[in-house]
Every structure is written in structure tokens, then in C-alpha cells.
Coordinates of C-alpha atoms and ligand atoms in Angstrom, one line a residue:
M1 CA 24.2 -20.2 7.9
E2 CA 25.0 -16.7 6.6
K3 CA 23.5 -13.8 8.5
M4 CA 22.6 -10.4 7.2
V5 CA 21.0 -7.3 8.7
L6 CA 18.0 -6.5 6.6
F7 CA 15.1 -4.1 6.5
G8 CA 11.7 -5.9 6.7
N9 CA 11.2 -4.9 3.0
E10 CA 14.5 -6.3 1.9
A11 CA 13.7 -9.5 3.9
I12 CA 10.4 -9.9 2.0
A13 CA 12.2 -9.6 -1.3
R14 CA 14.9 -12.0 -0.1
G15 CA 12.2 -14.5 1.0
A16 CA 10.5 -14.3 -2.4
W17 CA 13.8 -14.8 -4.1
E18 CA 14.7 -17.8 -1.9
A19 CA 11.3 -19.2 -2.6
G20 CA 12.1 -19.2 -6.3
A21 CA 9.7 -16.4 -7.3
T22 CA 10.4 -15.1 -10.8
V23 CA 7.9 -12.3 -11.1
G24 CA 7.4 -9.1 -9.1
T25 CA 4.9 -6.4 -9.7
G26 CA 3.7 -3.4 -7.7
Y27 CA 3.1 0.3 -7.4
P28 CA 5.3 2.5 -5.1
G29 CA 3.8 3.6 -1.8
T30 CA 5.3 4.1 1.6
P31 CA 6.1 1.8 3.4
S32 CA 6.1 -0.9 0.7
T33 CA 8.3 0.7 -2.0
E34 CA 11.7 -0.9 -1.2
I35 CA 10.4 -4.5 -1.5
L36 CA 10.3 -4.3 -5.3
E37 CA 13.4 -2.0 -5.4
S38 CA 15.2 -4.8 -3.6
F39 CA 13.6 -7.6 -5.6
V40 CA 14.7 -6.1 -8.9
T41 CA 18.3 -6.5 -7.9
Y42 CA 18.1 -10.3 -8.1
P43 CA 19.1 -11.4 -11.7
E44 CA 16.7 -14.3 -12.0
V45 CA 13.5 -12.2 -11.7
S46 CA 11.3 -10.2 -14.0
T47 CA 9.9 -7.1 -12.3
E48 CA 7.9 -4.0 -13.2
W49 CA 6.5 -0.9 -11.7
S50 CA 3.0 -1.2 -12.8
V51 CA 0.8 1.8 -13.7
N52 CA -1.3 1.3 -10.5
E53 CA -2.1 -1.4 -8.0
K54 CA -5.0 -2.9 -9.9
V55 CA -2.8 -3.4 -12.9
A56 CA -0.1 -4.8 -10.6
L57 CA -2.4 -7.4 -9.1
E58 CA -3.9 -8.4 -12.5
V59 CA -0.4 -8.7 -14.1
G60 CA 0.7 -10.7 -11.1
L61 CA -2.4 -12.9 -11.2
G62 CA -1.7 -13.6 -14.9
A63 CA 1.9 -14.7 -14.0
A64 CA 0.6 -16.9 -11.1
M65 CA -2.1 -18.5 -13.4
T66 CA 0.8 -19.4 -15.7
G67 CA 2.7 -21.0 -12.9
A68 CA 5.3 -18.5 -11.9
R69 CA 5.7 -17.7 -8.2
T70 CA 4.7 -14.1 -8.0
L71 CA 5.2 -11.3 -5.6
V72 CA 2.8 -8.3 -5.7
T73 CA 3.5 -5.3 -3.5
M74 CA 1.6 -2.2 -2.5
K75 CA 0.8 0.1 0.4
H76 CA -2.5 -0.3 2.3
V77 CA -4.5 2.2 0.3
G78 CA -3.2 0.5 -2.9
V79 CA -5.3 -2.5 -1.9
N80 CA -8.4 -0.3 -2.3
V81 CA -7.3 0.3 -5.9
A82 CA -6.6 -3.4 -6.4
S83 CA -9.7 -4.6 -4.6
D84 CA -11.7 -5.5 -7.7
P85 CA -9.4 -8.2 -9.0
L86 CA -8.4 -9.1 -5.4
F87 CA -11.8 -10.4 -4.5
T88 CA -12.2 -12.5 -7.7
S89 CA -8.6 -13.8 -7.5
A90 CA -9.8 -15.7 -4.4
Y91 CA -12.2 -17.4 -6.8
T92 CA -9.8 -18.2 -9.7
G93 CA -7.0 -19.2 -7.4
I94 CA -3.5 -19.5 -8.8
K95 CA -1.1 -22.1 -10.2
G96 CA 2.3 -20.7 -9.1
G97 CA 2.2 -19.2 -5.6
M98 CA 1.1 -15.6 -5.3
V99 CA 1.9 -13.4 -2.4
I100 CA 0.3 -10.0 -2.1
V101 CA 2.1 -7.7 0.3
T102 CA 0.0 -5.0 2.0
A103 CA 2.2 -2.6 3.8
D104 CA 0.0 -0.8 6.4
D105 CA 0.8 2.5 8.0
P106 CA -0.6 2.8 11.5
E107 CA 0.1 6.4 12.8
L108 CA -0.1 7.7 9.2
H109 CA 3.6 8.3 8.9
S110 CA 3.1 8.9 5.2
S111 CA -0.5 8.2 4.2
Q112 CA -3.9 9.7 3.8
N113 CA -5.7 7.3 6.1
E114 CA -4.9 4.6 8.6
Q115 CA -7.1 1.6 7.4
D116 CA -6.4 -1.8 8.8
N117 CA -6.0 -4.2 5.9
R118 CA -6.5 -7.3 8.0
N119 CA -10.2 -6.5 7.1
Y120 CA -9.4 -7.2 3.5
A121 CA -8.2 -10.7 4.2
R122 CA -11.6 -11.4 5.9
A123 CA -13.7 -9.6 3.2
A124 CA -11.9 -11.3 0.3
K125 CA -11.6 -14.6 2.1
L126 CA -7.9 -14.9 1.7
P127 CA -5.3 -16.1 4.3
M128 CA -3.0 -13.5 5.7
L129 CA 0.3 -13.8 7.5
E130 CA 1.8 -11.0 9.6
P131 CA 5.5 -11.0 10.5
G132 CA 7.0 -9.4 13.7
D133 CA 10.6 -8.8 12.5
S134 CA 12.8 -9.1 9.4
Q135 CA 13.6 -12.8 10.0
E136 CA 9.9 -13.5 10.1
A137 CA 9.3 -11.2 7.1
K138 CA 11.6 -13.5 5.1
D139 CA 10.3 -16.8 6.6
F140 CA 6.7 -15.9 6.3
T141 CA 7.1 -14.8 2.7
K142 CA 8.5 -18.2 1.9
M143 CA 5.7 -19.9 3.9
A144 CA 3.1 -17.8 2.1
F145 CA 4.2 -19.1 -1.2
S146 CA 3.9 -22.7 0.0
I147 CA 0.4 -22.0 1.5
S148 CA -0.6 -20.3 -1.7
E149 CA 0.2 -23.4 -3.7
Q150 CA -1.0 -25.9 -1.1
F151 CA -4.5 -24.3 -1.0
D152 CA -4.6 -22.8 -4.5
T153 CA -5.1 -19.2 -3.3
P154 CA -3.4 -15.9 -3.3
V155 CA -2.0 -15.2 0.2
F156 CA -1.6 -11.8 1.9
L157 CA 1.5 -10.8 3.8
R158 CA 0.8 -7.8 6.0
S159 CA 3.6 -5.6 7.0
T160 CA 3.4 -2.3 8.9
T161 CA 5.8 0.6 8.8
R162 CA 7.8 -0.6 11.8
I163 CA 8.4 -4.0 10.2
S164 CA 9.1 -2.7 6.7
H165 CA 11.5 0.1 7.9
S166 CA 13.3 -1.6 10.8
Q167 CA 16.4 -3.7 10.4
T168 CA 17.0 -7.0 12.3
I169 CA 19.3 -9.9 11.8
V170 CA 18.2 -12.5 9.3
N171 CA 19.6 -16.0 8.5
V172 CA 19.7 -16.1 4.8
E173 CA 19.4 -19.3 2.7
D174 CA 19.8 -20.4 -0.9
R175 CA 17.3 -20.0 -3.6
V176 CA 15.3 -23.2 -4.2
T177 CA 13.6 -23.7 -7.6
E178 CA 13.1 -27.5 -7.6
G179 CA 9.6 -28.8 -7.2
L180 CA 7.9 -25.6 -8.3
P181 CA 4.9 -25.7 -10.7
E182 CA 5.6 -25.8 -14.4
V183 CA 5.5 -22.4 -16.0
K184 CA 3.0 -22.9 -18.8
F185 CA -0.5 -21.5 -19.2
V186 CA -2.9 -24.4 -19.1
K187 CA -6.5 -23.6 -20.1
N188 CA -9.0 -24.2 -17.3
L189 CA -12.2 -22.3 -18.1
K190 CA -14.1 -23.3 -15.0
K191 CA -11.3 -21.9 -12.8
F192 CA -10.1 -18.9 -14.7
V193 CA -13.2 -17.6 -16.5
M194 CA -15.4 -16.0 -13.9
I195 CA -18.7 -15.9 -15.6
P196 CA -21.6 -16.4 -13.1
A197 CA -22.1 -20.1 -13.9
F198 CA -18.5 -20.9 -13.1
A199 CA -18.0 -18.3 -10.3
R200 CA -21.0 -19.7 -8.5
A201 CA -19.2 -23.1 -8.2
R202 CA -15.9 -21.4 -7.3
H203 CA -17.6 -19.6 -4.4
H204 CA -18.2 -23.0 -2.8
V205 CA -14.5 -23.8 -3.3
V206 CA -13.5 -20.5 -1.6
E207 CA -15.6 -21.2 1.5
E208 CA -14.5 -24.8 1.8
R209 CA -10.8 -23.7 1.3
L210 CA -11.1 -21.2 4.1
L211 CA -12.4 -23.8 6.5
K212 CA -9.5 -26.1 5.5
I213 CA -7.0 -23.2 6.1
A214 CA -8.6 -22.5 9.5
E215 CA -8.0 -26.1 10.4
Y216 CA -4.5 -25.9 9.1
A217 CA -3.9 -22.7 11.2
E218 CA -4.5 -24.8 14.4
T219 CA -1.2 -26.6 14.0
L220 CA 0.8 -24.0 12.1
E221 CA 4.0 -23.4 14.0
I222 CA 3.8 -19.6 13.5
N223 CA 0.7 -19.5 15.7
R224 CA 2.3 -20.3 19.0
I225 CA 1.6 -20.2 22.7
E226 CA 4.5 -18.9 24.8
E227 CA 4.0 -20.2 28.3
G228 CA 4.3 -17.7 31.1
D229 CA 2.6 -16.1 34.1
T230 CA -1.0 -17.1 33.7
K231 CA -2.4 -14.2 35.6
R232 CA -2.7 -12.3 32.4
G233 CA -2.5 -13.6 28.9
F234 CA -1.9 -11.6 25.7
I235 CA -3.1 -12.4 22.2
T236 CA -1.2 -10.4 19.6
S237 CA 0.7 -10.4 16.3
G238 CA 3.2 -8.5 14.2
I239 CA 5.2 -5.7 15.7
V240 CA 2.9 -5.4 18.6
Y241 CA 4.2 -8.8 19.9
N242 CA 7.5 -7.1 20.5
Y243 CA 5.9 -4.3 22.5
V244 CA 4.0 -6.9 24.6
K245 CA 7.2 -8.8 25.4
E246 CA 8.9 -5.6 26.4
A247 CA 6.0 -4.5 28.7
F248 CA 5.2 -7.9 30.2
P249 CA 8.2 -10.2 29.5
D250 CA 6.9 -13.0 31.8
A251 CA 3.3 -13.1 30.7
A252 CA 1.8 -15.9 28.7
V253 CA 1.4 -14.9 25.0
L254 CA -0.5 -16.3 22.0
K255 CA 1.4 -15.0 19.0
L256 CA -0.6 -15.3 15.8
G257 CA 1.6 -15.5 12.7
M258 CA -1.5 -16.2 10.6
V259 CA -4.0 -13.4 11.3
H260 CA -6.7 -14.8 9.0
P261 CA -8.4 -17.2 9.4
L262 CA -8.0 -17.6 13.1
P263 CA -7.3 -20.9 14.9
E264 CA -10.3 -21.1 17.1
K265 CA -9.3 -24.2 19.1
L266 CA -5.9 -22.8 19.8
I267 CA -7.4 -19.5 21.0
R268 CA -9.9 -21.4 23.3
K269 CA -7.0 -23.5 24.7
F270 CA -5.0 -20.4 25.4
C271 CA -7.8 -18.4 27.0
E272 CA -8.6 -21.4 29.3
Q273 CA -5.0 -21.3 30.6
V274 CA -5.0 -17.7 31.7
D275 CA -7.1 -15.7 34.2
E276 CA -7.5 -12.6 32.1
V277 CA -7.1 -12.2 28.4
F278 CA -5.9 -9.0 26.7
I279 CA -6.1 -8.6 22.9
V280 CA -3.4 -6.2 21.9
E281 CA -3.6 -5.1 18.3
E282 CA -3.0 -1.9 16.4
L283 CA -6.0 -0.2 14.8
D284 CA -9.2 -2.2 14.5
P285 CA -10.5 -4.7 17.0
F286 CA -10.0 -7.4 14.4
F287 CA -9.1 -10.3 16.7
E288 CA -11.2 -8.9 19.5
L289 CA -14.5 -9.0 17.7
Q290 CA -13.9 -12.4 16.2
I291 CA -12.8 -13.8 19.6
K292 CA -15.8 -12.2 21.4
A293 CA -18.0 -13.8 18.7
M294 CA -16.6 -17.2 19.9
G295 CA -18.2 -16.4 23.2
I296 CA -14.8 -15.8 25.0
E297 CA -14.5 -12.9 27.4
V298 CA -11.5 -10.7 26.5
K299 CA -10.4 -7.2 27.0
G300 CA -9.2 -5.1 24.0
K301 CA -10.1 -1.7 22.7
A302 CA -11.6 -0.8 26.1
C303 CA -8.0 -0.7 27.3
F304 CA -6.0 0.3 24.2
P305 CA -6.4 3.0 21.6
I306 CA -8.1 2.3 18.3
T307 CA -6.0 4.9 16.5
G308 CA -2.3 5.2 15.9
E309 CA 0.6 2.9 16.8
L310 CA 0.8 1.2 20.2
S311 CA 4.0 1.1 22.3
P312 CA 5.2 -0.8 25.4
D313 CA 4.1 2.2 27.5
L314 CA 0.6 2.4 26.1
I315 CA 0.2 -1.4 26.7
T316 CA 1.4 -1.1 30.3
Q317 CA -1.0 1.8 30.9
G318 CA -3.9 -0.1 29.2
V319 CA -3.4 -3.1 31.4
T320 CA -2.5 -1.6 34.7
G321 CA -4.3 1.7 34.4
E322 CA -1.1 3.4 35.5
K323 CA 1.4 5.4 33.5
P324 CA 4.8 3.7 33.6
G325 CA 6.9 5.3 36.2
K326 CA 9.6 6.4 33.8
P327 CA 11.5 9.7 34.3
D328 CA 9.9 12.5 32.4
I329 CA 12.3 13.4 29.7
A330 CA 9.8 15.3 27.5
I331 CA 11.5 18.2 25.9
E332 CA 10.0 20.9 23.6
V333 CA 10.9 20.0 20.1
P334 CA 10.2 22.7 17.6
P335 CA 7.7 21.6 14.9
R336 CA 9.3 20.9 11.6
P337 CA 6.5 20.6 9.1
P338 CA 7.5 19.2 5.7
A339 CA 7.9 21.7 2.9
L340 CA 8.4 21.8 -0.8
C341 CA 12.2 21.7 -1.4
P342 CA 14.1 24.9 -2.4
G343 CA 14.3 24.6 -6.2
C344 CA 11.3 22.4 -6.5
P345 CA 9.5 22.9 -9.8
H346 CA 6.1 22.7 -8.1
R347 CA 6.7 26.0 -6.3
T348 CA 5.8 28.2 -9.3
V349 CA 2.3 27.0 -9.7
F350 CA 1.4 27.2 -6.1
T351 CA 2.7 30.7 -5.8
L352 CA 0.5 31.7 -8.7
L353 CA -2.6 29.8 -7.4
H354 CA -2.1 31.4 -4.1
D355 CA -2.4 34.8 -5.7
M356 CA -5.3 33.9 -8.1
D357 CA -7.7 32.7 -5.4
M358 CA -9.1 29.7 -7.3
I359 CA -10.7 26.6 -6.0
V360 CA -7.9 24.1 -6.2
T361 CA -8.7 20.4 -6.1
G362 CA -5.4 18.7 -5.1
D363 CA -4.0 15.2 -5.3
I364 CA -1.4 13.0 -3.7
G365 CA 2.3 13.5 -4.0
C366 CA 5.0 16.0 -3.0
Y367 CA 2.8 18.7 -4.4
T368 CA 0.2 18.2 -1.7
L369 CA 2.5 20.3 0.4
G370 CA 1.0 23.2 -1.6
V371 CA -1.7 23.2 1.1
L372 CA 0.7 24.6 3.7
P373 CA 1.9 28.1 4.1
P374 CA 3.3 30.1 2.4
F375 CA 1.2 28.7 -0.5
S376 CA -2.0 27.7 1.2
A377 CA -3.3 26.8 -2.3
I378 CA -5.0 23.4 -2.1
D379 CA -8.7 23.0 -1.1
T380 CA -9.3 19.2 -1.4
C381 CA -7.2 16.0 -1.3
V382 CA -8.8 12.6 -1.1
D383 CA -7.0 9.8 -3.0
M384 CA -4.9 9.4 -6.1
G385 CA -6.7 10.8 -9.1
A386 CA -9.4 12.6 -7.2
S387 CA -8.2 16.1 -8.1
I388 CA -9.5 15.8 -11.7
T389 CA -12.8 14.1 -10.6
V390 CA -13.6 16.2 -7.5
S391 CA -13.4 19.3 -9.7
Q392 CA -16.0 17.8 -12.0
G393 CA -18.3 17.2 -9.0
I394 CA -18.0 20.8 -8.0
E395 CA -18.9 21.9 -11.5
M396 CA -22.0 19.6 -11.6
A397 CA -23.1 20.9 -8.2
M398 CA -22.8 24.5 -9.3
G399 CA -25.0 24.0 -12.3
K400 CA -25.1 25.4 -15.8
D401 CA -24.2 29.1 -15.2
F402 CA -21.1 28.3 -13.2
K403 CA -18.1 30.3 -14.2
N404 CA -15.6 27.6 -13.6
D405 CA -12.9 28.7 -11.2
T406 CA -11.7 25.2 -10.3
V407 CA -8.2 24.0 -11.0
A408 CA -7.2 20.4 -10.6
V409 CA -3.6 19.8 -9.7
I410 CA -2.0 16.4 -10.2
G411 CA 1.5 14.9 -10.4
D412 CA 2.8 12.8 -13.4
S413 CA 2.8 9.5 -11.6
T414 CA -0.6 10.1 -10.1
F415 CA -1.9 11.1 -13.5
A416 CA -0.8 7.8 -15.0
H417 CA -2.1 5.9 -11.9
S418 CA -5.6 7.1 -12.0
G419 CA -5.9 10.6 -13.5
I420 CA -6.3 9.5 -17.1
T421 CA -9.8 8.0 -16.5
G422 CA -10.8 11.2 -14.8
L423 CA -9.7 13.2 -17.9
L424 CA -11.6 10.9 -20.1
N425 CA -14.7 11.4 -17.9
A426 CA -14.3 15.2 -18.1
A427 CA -14.0 15.1 -21.9
Y428 CA -16.9 12.7 -22.3
N429 CA -19.2 14.8 -20.0
K430 CA -18.2 18.1 -21.5
R431 CA -16.6 19.5 -18.3
T432 CA -14.8 22.8 -18.4
S433 CA -12.1 22.9 -15.7
L434 CA -8.4 23.4 -16.0
I435 CA -6.3 20.3 -15.2
I436 CA -2.7 21.0 -14.4
V437 CA -0.2 18.1 -14.5
L438 CA 3.0 18.8 -12.5
D439 CA 5.5 16.7 -14.4
N440 CA 8.8 16.5 -12.6
G441 CA 9.8 13.4 -14.5
T442 CA 9.6 11.0 -11.5
T443 CA 7.5 9.7 -8.6
A444 CA 9.3 12.0 -6.1
M445 CA 7.1 11.4 -3.1
T446 CA 8.0 7.8 -2.7
G447 CA 11.7 8.1 -3.6
M448 CA 12.1 8.7 -7.3
Q449 CA 10.6 5.7 -9.0
P450 CA 10.2 5.9 -12.8
N451 CA 6.7 6.0 -14.2
P452 CA 4.9 5.9 -17.6
L453 CA 5.7 9.6 -18.1
S454 CA 9.4 9.4 -17.4
G455 CA 10.6 7.1 -20.3
E456 CA 12.3 4.6 -18.0
M457 CA 11.4 1.3 -16.4
I458 CA 12.2 -0.1 -13.0
S459 CA 15.4 -1.7 -14.4
G460 CA 16.6 1.7 -15.6
E461 CA 16.0 0.6 -19.2
S462 CA 14.6 3.3 -21.6
T463 CA 11.0 3.0 -22.7
V464 CA 8.2 5.0 -24.3
A465 CA 6.7 8.0 -22.4
L466 CA 3.0 8.9 -22.6
D467 CA 2.3 11.7 -25.1
Y468 CA 0.0 14.2 -23.4
V469 CA -1.0 15.9 -26.6
K470 CA -2.0 12.7 -28.3
L471 CA -3.8 11.5 -25.2
G472 CA -5.7 14.8 -25.0
E473 CA -6.7 14.6 -28.6
A474 CA -7.6 10.9 -28.2
V475 CA -10.2 11.8 -25.5
G476 CA -11.6 14.4 -27.7
M477 CA -9.9 17.7 -26.6
S478 CA -8.8 20.2 -29.2
T479 CA -5.0 20.7 -29.5
N480 CA -5.4 24.3 -28.6
D481 CA -6.6 23.3 -25.2
I482 CA -3.4 21.3 -24.4
K483 CA -0.2 23.2 -23.5
M484 CA 3.2 22.3 -22.1
V485 CA 5.2 25.0 -20.3
N486 CA 8.5 25.2 -18.4
A487 CA 8.0 25.1 -14.6
F488 CA 10.9 27.5 -14.1
K489 CA 9.5 30.2 -16.4
K490 CA 6.9 31.8 -14.2
E491 CA 5.5 34.3 -16.8
E492 CA 4.9 31.5 -19.3
V493 CA 3.1 29.4 -16.6
E494 CA 1.0 32.4 -15.5
E495 CA 0.0 33.4 -19.0
A496 CA -1.0 29.8 -19.9
M497 CA -3.0 29.4 -16.7
K498 CA -4.9 32.7 -17.2
E499 CA -5.6 32.0 -20.8
M500 CA -6.9 28.5 -20.1
I501 CA -9.1 29.6 -17.2
A502 CA -10.6 32.4 -19.3
A503 CA -11.4 29.9 -22.1
Q504 CA -13.9 28.0 -19.9
R505 CA -13.2 24.8 -21.7
L506 CA -11.7 21.6 -20.5
S507 CA -7.9 22.3 -20.7
L508 CA -4.8 20.4 -19.9
L509 CA -1.7 22.3 -18.9
V510 CA 1.5 20.3 -18.4
I511 CA 4.0 22.1 -16.3
K512 CA 7.4 20.4 -16.8
G513 CA 10.5 20.8 -14.6
P514 CA 12.7 18.1 -13.2
C515 CA 12.6 17.2 -9.6
I516 CA 15.6 18.9 -8.0
L517 CA 16.5 15.9 -5.9
D518 CA 16.1 13.5 -8.8
K519 CA 18.4 15.7 -10.9
K520 CA 21.1 15.6 -8.2
H521 CA 20.6 11.9 -7.7
K522 CA 20.9 11.1 -11.4
K523 CA 24.0 13.4 -11.7
K524 CA 25.7 11.5 -8.9
K525 CA 24.8 8.2 -10.5
N526 CA 26.4 9.2 -13.8
Q527 CA 29.6 10.6 -12.3
Ligands
TPP1 C1 -3.4 4.2 -4.0 C2 -2.1 4.8 -3.6 N1 -1.0 4.2 -4.0 C3 0.2 4.8 -3.7 C4 0.3 5.8 -2.9 C5 1.6 6.4 -2.5 N2 1.9 7.7 -3.2 C6 1.6 8.8 -2.7 S1 1.8 10.0 -3.8 C7 2.4 9.0 -5.0 C8 2.9 9.5 -6.3 C9 3.6 10.7 -6.3 O1 4.2 11.0 -7.6 P1 3.7 12.1 -8.5 O2 2.3 12.1 -8.8 O3 4.6 12.0 -9.7 O4 4.1 13.4 -7.7 P2 5.5 13.9 -7.1 O5 5.6 13.4 -5.7 O6 6.6 13.5 -8.0 O7 5.4 15.4 -7.0 C10 2.4 7.7 -4.5 C11 2.9 6.6 -5.3 C12 -1.0 6.4 -2.4 N3 -1.0 7.4 -1.6 N4 -2.1 5.8 -2.8

């Protein structure tokens, strides 16, 4: 068998390819992005960067309903965006296997929050697998496709940053396409049309299916007891399993590969075998609360932190109450906060906003760094698209006589993702703020993915780019209130901003300038 050293994300893509998947959709977001970037390199597959995660999940669901094995990828907060179709996809089920990857980010290496998406599996009543290294990332992906088809349900695969972005050795296998569902859309109204009368019946199917999967979980080989010292037993999953093995190599462990639904009988059996049970899990007490509800006495968040990543040392400390007696090698490392690159087109607007003393509602992307000195020019940042909408809330709160001094600042990918509806809302409700789109021609923050403003698809093929002027006109703005300026011409940008703020009408200013890193990257590629 051939071996390769793969990142967890590459292993997920490889697993999907080996499983015969032919469709991949997603929206970039750390730590998930490289899954689709790797998947697109396989010639047999059809892949897209979707406009946002809701769209990705719906496109993916359409493909799975038609019979194609389909991979849908996103970061943890992306599942919030996709949550509407997510819950109902549990009702419709699929035809071809559908695996939804949620890449969670404990410790917030590159995210606006630290949510634990195992809760989504429970809330949406979907099974979820969680690998602990790249080999498992590949194997679990393949298994997820089989489970998906066996039980007619989308299946979650949960990764975390340490799994997605670490490399381990993987045994690779051939792609298998025999025995997969026929790719043909077959009408089935009671399954695919979720009007209340049909959905009511499907809810029963969902509940019965979940019970069947819980029974199946009891014998699933990826839920395994590792015999060991029975003084203490550990129940864990994912990357944390590796930390437990490092901290307590001889202890008995129950490693859960399927983290939802839980195998209750197996858990009871394990807990009866050991004197004291520790549940070691990052973020929420997801296993702990469910296992306590089974009436089993366990220790969990009383010993281990609920925030951030765990580590072998934190686990040792949580169990023994003592700090590991390792030599103190702590050294003072100077802080190195991230900063906008020298030559970044976003610098101009933040320099101006800093001097203008406006209320700046910000958004998510490289440009969020405008919050830090020397610019100190962003006052809010919540989620993708919220710059445009939060500014409207400020305007509503301030009332009719408000001299609008709010400026919403948003990147091009973020504008396409979820800014357009905010713009429509502003036009519809006669709001008056200035919206600035910082168009650097790419999705820079996540590593230069093309988007609907950049005229390119994931494959590198050219495509249409959204026309800001026509969009503005279509939502009801006057052409005079829509302007495009060059990011590197500071006077032009300043003049446009001042003029548009003075107008006290809804205005759209697009500041264009290519991302300096993307420019270099493209130049290299073309050499
Ligand atoms: C719902 C959601 N999906 C994905 C992300 C990851 N993410 C953060 S910013 C961003 C887009 C940044 O691109 P753009 O708006 O063009 O700004 P740039 O970084 O290029 O300045 C993405 C995809 C996220 N934070 N939230």
C-alpha cells in the first residue's frame, strides 16, 4: 500500500476522492479551506467555491439528491450560515452520500468565536464523526459516505485546526466507483418537498433513523475501548485522544470516532471497568452532559478548561491537580500582532478613517486589522456581512435627526457572501450610510481564493464578475451614489468619501486595488 504524508485537509479530500465523490462545494474559511483546494486537483470531480456556506450546502444537497457522492466544506461559523438548509437536509435525506465538513477552531487561531459544532450534530439530528489524525481523516471521510447512504442522511465530519493543519502518514488507496448510486434525479415529493404535511412524516423518519444510528454506533469499530490501567479511564475523541495518550499512556481509554449519536451501552461498559472516569474534550461539555444524563458519575469540566485548546500538560494537571514537573523553559517572546501588509490597498481608507473620526462598522477579512494601531479605525466587527447591517441599526437607534456619520467597511468576498442582502435592506428601508467595499480582487484573508467579484472560478477558469453599478441601480440606488476609485490614489479616495458622507444618502464606494500578495503570487505563477 502506498504511503503519503498528508495534512488532515488533504486527507479528507483524498478520502472523498477514494470514496468516488464527484461533487465538492464550500466557502473558504480557516481551517477548512485546503480541503476543496486539494479536492479540485482530482480530475474526476466537479468543484466550486460557492458564494457562501448556505449556498454551498444547498448546491451540495441538490447534487446528493441527484445521486452524486458530495463533499461540502466550511469552517465552524460557516455552519451558522448554512444552518437553515442543514436542519431540513436531515429531513430530506440524500441519495448519493453527502459529507459536510465542519472545521472547528478551538483557541480561535483565526476566527471570531470558538463555538463547538458537535452541538450542531445534536441539534440537527445528524451523525458526526471526528478523526484524530490524517489517516483517520481519510478513513472517516470514506466511512461517512457509506453511513450517509446506509442511513439516508447527510453526515458531519468534524475537524479541528490541529487535525486540518497537521501532517501524518496516510495509507492511500485507489478510487472506487462501483456500487455507487445511479446519478439521476428521481422525483420523490414526500422526501424532497418539505411542506408541513410531508415534513411531519419525515420528522418521524429522522427520529427513528437516529435511534438506529445510535444502535449502529455500539458496534462501530471507530468507537473503541483501549484496555489499560483501570484506576482511571478516559473518554475522549479527535486530537484530544493524542494528548490523553501522551499524558497517560497506560490508562484505559474509550476513543469515540462517532461523536454523535453516542453509544450508550459501550459507554456504560467502559465506565463499569474503571474506578474513575474523566471526560476529556475541548470546548463544551458535550459528552459530559450526555453521559451524566445517563446517570453515570464522571469528571469533566470541573477538571479541564471549557475555553481554548487542551494539551497533555493541561490534562495531567486536571487529573492530578499538579503541574507537570517539566523544566521551566518559558522565555519572553516579543508580541507580534498581525498587521496590514506594506503595500496593502486597504491602508489608504483606514488612514483616512482614522483622521475623519467616523463611526466605522467593520467586517471580517484582512481589513479587520484596521482596528489596530496605527489606524484604530474600526468600531464593530461581528460576522460576515454585519458591517452594512449594524450601521443601519445605529441609524435606526439614533432616530430621524441623525446626521449619519457611520461608514460600513467590507471586503469583496464578504460583500458577495452576505453583504448584498444588507445593501438591499438599506435601500429598501431608505437608510443613509456610506458603504465602502474594499475590492482587492481576491479573498485574501483565507489565502487568495477567487470570488464572484474576481472574474475567476476555483479551477482558474474566467467567469463573469459582479457589476457594482448595475447591482446598486437594481436595488434602487441612483448612479450618482455609486463610485469606483483607485485605492492607491489617496486624494481621489478622500474626495469621494467626503462627498458621499456629506450627501447623507445611501452610497456605495468601491475602492479597488489588487492585494499585493496576490499580485506577487499571480506574477510568479505566470513566469
Ligand atoms: C461565515 C464565515 N465564513 C468564512 C469565514 C472565513 N473568512 C474570514 S474573512 C473571509 C473573507 C475575506 O475576504 P474579503 O472580504 O475579500 O477580504 P480580504 O481578506 O481580501 O481583505 C473569510 C472567508 C468567516 N469568518 N465566517
